């Protein structure tokens, strides 16, 4: 990956709707050269996928919860079963297996506290092998980016 690839990736991370012509003008390359570089970055897996980022407040998912979760045991069976089930929960946007006092941290986005309570009671706590949970609620967002500096 050279400097031009890095600049191209910065431009794409900022706005993937830019045409190859617009990108070529910014990079002083031909449209074909930009297209070929993008295809190469996709083949190499550097570009993983293209997505649309939604404003969670506009779709009534502005209540953000970080739920720290402990499993009853750390057996492979318990871990696999929990992970298989948690990925099916639409309210969970991110789930990380972590070290420390808890086993997992979940980022959950719902409408409000009432919807979170309903989620906890009817979905999360019905999963097998959960020992305990600890919820932290977002007060304000200081930084939220999907862009890497290269």
CSV table of C-alpha atoms in Angstrom, one decimal:
chain,number,residue,atom,x,y,z
A,1,UNK,CA,0.0,0.0,0.0
A,2,UNK,CA,1.6,3.2,-1.1
A,3,UNK,CA,0.9,6.9,-0.3
A,4,UNK,CA,-1.7,7.2,-3.1
A,5,UNK,CA,-3.6,4.1,-1.8
A,6,UNK,CA,-3.6,5.7,1.7
A,7,UNK,CA,-4.9,9.0,0.3
A,8,UNK,CA,-7.5,7.1,-1.7
A,9,UNK,CA,-8.6,5.3,1.4
A,10,UNK,CA,-8.9,8.5,3.4
A,11,UNK,CA,-11.1,10.0,0.6
A,12,UNK,CA,-13.3,6.9,0.5
A,13,UNK,CA,-13.7,6.8,4.3
A,14,UNK,CA,-14.9,10.4,4.2
A,15,UNK,CA,-17.4,9.8,1.4
A,16,UNK,CA,-17.8,6.6,-0.6
A,17,UNK,CA,-20.3,8.3,-2.9
A,18,UNK,CA,-17.5,10.1,-4.7
A,19,UNK,CA,-17.2,9.0,-8.2
A,20,UNK,CA,-14.0,7.6,-9.6
A,21,UNK,CA,-13.8,10.7,-11.7
A,22,UNK,CA,-14.0,13.0,-8.6
A,23,UNK,CA,-11.4,10.8,-6.9
A,24,UNK,CA,-9.1,10.9,-9.9
A,25,UNK,CA,-9.1,14.7,-9.9
A,26,UNK,CA,-8.1,14.8,-6.3
A,27,UNK,CA,-5.4,12.2,-6.7
A,28,UNK,CA,-4.1,13.3,-10.1
A,29,UNK,CA,-4.7,9.9,-11.6
A,30,UNK,CA,-6.7,8.6,-14.5
A,31,UNK,CA,-10.2,7.3,-13.8
A,32,UNK,CA,-9.0,3.8,-14.8
A,33,UNK,CA,-6.1,3.9,-12.4
A,34,UNK,CA,-8.4,4.9,-9.5
A,35,UNK,CA,-10.8,2.1,-10.4
A,36,UNK,CA,-8.0,-0.4,-10.5
A,37,UNK,CA,-6.6,0.7,-7.2
A,38,UNK,CA,-10.0,0.4,-5.5
A,39,UNK,CA,-10.5,-3.1,-7.0
A,40,UNK,CA,-7.1,-4.1,-5.7
A,41,UNK,CA,-7.8,-2.8,-2.2
A,42,UNK,CA,-11.1,-4.7,-2.2
A,43,UNK,CA,-9.4,-8.0,-3.4
A,44,UNK,CA,-6.8,-7.6,-0.7
A,45,UNK,CA,-9.5,-7.2,1.9
A,46,UNK,CA,-8.3,-3.7,3.0
A,47,UNK,CA,-11.7,-2.4,1.9
A,48,UNK,CA,-14.0,-4.7,3.8
A,49,UNK,CA,-17.4,-3.4,2.8
A,50,UNK,CA,-19.5,-0.3,2.0
A,51,UNK,CA,-22.2,0.8,4.3
A,52,UNK,CA,-24.6,3.6,5.0
A,53,UNK,CA,-24.4,5.1,8.5
A,54,UNK,CA,-27.7,6.0,10.0
A,55,UNK,CA,-28.4,8.8,12.5
A,56,UNK,CA,-29.6,6.7,15.4
A,57,UNK,CA,-31.6,9.7,16.9
A,58,UNK,CA,-33.6,10.0,13.7
A,59,UNK,CA,-34.6,6.3,13.8
A,60,UNK,CA,-35.5,6.2,17.5
A,61,UNK,CA,-32.4,4.3,18.6
A,62,UNK,CA,-30.7,7.2,20.5
A,63,UNK,CA,-30.5,5.6,23.9
A,64,UNK,CA,-27.1,4.0,24.0
A,65,UNK,CA,-26.1,1.4,26.7
A,66,UNK,CA,-22.8,-0.3,27.3
A,67,UNK,CA,-23.6,-3.6,29.0
A,68,UNK,CA,-20.8,-5.4,30.8
A,69,UNK,CA,-21.5,-9.1,31.0
A,70,UNK,CA,-20.1,-12.0,32.9
A,71,UNK,CA,-20.6,-15.7,32.0
A,72,UNK,CA,-21.2,-18.3,34.6
A,73,UNK,CA,-18.1,-20.2,33.4
A,74,UNK,CA,-15.4,-19.7,30.8
A,75,UNK,CA,-15.8,-23.0,29.1
A,76,UNK,CA,-15.6,-23.2,25.3
A,77,UNK,CA,-19.1,-24.5,25.3
A,78,UNK,CA,-20.5,-21.5,27.3
A,79,UNK,CA,-18.5,-19.0,25.2
A,80,UNK,CA,-19.6,-20.5,21.9
A,81,UNK,CA,-23.2,-20.7,22.9
A,82,UNK,CA,-23.4,-17.1,24.2
A,83,UNK,CA,-21.7,-15.7,21.1
A,84,UNK,CA,-24.0,-17.7,18.8
A,85,UNK,CA,-27.0,-16.3,20.6
A,86,UNK,CA,-25.9,-12.6,21.1
A,87,UNK,CA,-25.2,-12.0,17.4
A,88,UNK,CA,-28.9,-12.6,16.7
A,89,UNK,CA,-30.0,-9.7,18.9
A,90,UNK,CA,-30.8,-6.7,16.7
A,91,UNK,CA,-30.5,-4.2,19.6
A,92,UNK,CA,-26.8,-5.2,20.0
A,93,UNK,CA,-24.7,-3.3,17.6
A,94,UNK,CA,-21.3,-4.4,18.9
A,95,UNK,CA,-20.1,-7.2,21.1
A,96,UNK,CA,-16.5,-7.5,22.3
A,97,UNK,CA,-14.9,-10.4,24.2
A,98,UNK,CA,-12.7,-8.6,26.7
A,99,UNK,CA,-10.3,-9.2,29.5
A,100,UNK,CA,-10.8,-7.9,33.0
A,101,UNK,CA,-13.7,-8.0,35.5
A,102,UNK,CA,-16.2,-8.8,32.7
A,103,UNK,CA,-16.2,-11.2,29.8
A,104,UNK,CA,-18.1,-9.1,27.2
A,105,UNK,CA,-19.0,-5.5,26.5
A,106,UNK,CA,-22.1,-5.0,24.4
A,107,UNK,CA,-23.1,-1.7,22.7
A,108,UNK,CA,-26.9,-1.6,22.7
A,109,UNK,CA,-29.0,1.0,21.0
A,110,UNK,CA,-32.7,1.3,21.7
A,111,UNK,CA,-35.4,4.0,21.9
A,112,UNK,CA,-35.4,4.7,25.6
A,113,UNK,CA,-35.0,3.2,29.1
A,114,UNK,CA,-38.3,1.4,28.9
A,115,UNK,CA,-37.3,-0.3,25.7
A,116,UNK,CA,-33.9,-1.2,27.3
A,117,UNK,CA,-35.7,-2.8,30.2
A,118,UNK,CA,-37.9,-4.8,27.9
A,119,UNK,CA,-34.8,-5.9,26.0
A,120,UNK,CA,-33.1,-7.0,29.2
A,121,UNK,CA,-36.1,-8.9,30.5
A,122,UNK,CA,-37.3,-10.6,27.4
A,123,UNK,CA,-34.1,-11.1,25.4
A,124,UNK,CA,-30.7,-10.6,27.0
A,125,UNK,CA,-31.3,-12.3,30.4
A,126,UNK,CA,-33.0,-15.2,28.7
A,127,UNK,CA,-29.7,-16.2,27.1
A,128,UNK,CA,-28.0,-19.2,28.7
A,129,UNK,CA,-24.8,-19.0,30.8
A,130,UNK,CA,-25.1,-15.3,31.8
A,131,UNK,CA,-23.8,-14.8,35.4
A,132,UNK,CA,-24.3,-11.0,35.8
A,133,UNK,CA,-24.6,-7.8,33.9
A,134,UNK,CA,-23.7,-4.2,34.6
A,135,UNK,CA,-25.2,-1.4,32.5
A,136,UNK,CA,-23.7,2.0,31.8
A,137,UNK,CA,-25.7,4.6,29.9
A,138,UNK,CA,-24.3,7.2,27.5
A,139,UNK,CA,-24.7,10.8,28.7
A,140,UNK,CA,-23.1,12.4,25.6
A,141,UNK,CA,-21.0,11.5,22.6
A,142,UNK,CA,-17.6,13.0,22.5
A,143,UNK,CA,-16.1,11.1,19.5
A,144,UNK,CA,-17.6,8.6,17.1
A,145,UNK,CA,-15.8,7.8,13.9
A,146,UNK,CA,-15.5,4.9,11.5
A,147,UNK,CA,-12.4,6.4,9.9
A,148,UNK,CA,-8.8,5.2,10.4
A,149,UNK,CA,-5.8,7.4,9.9
A,150,UNK,CA,-3.3,5.7,7.7
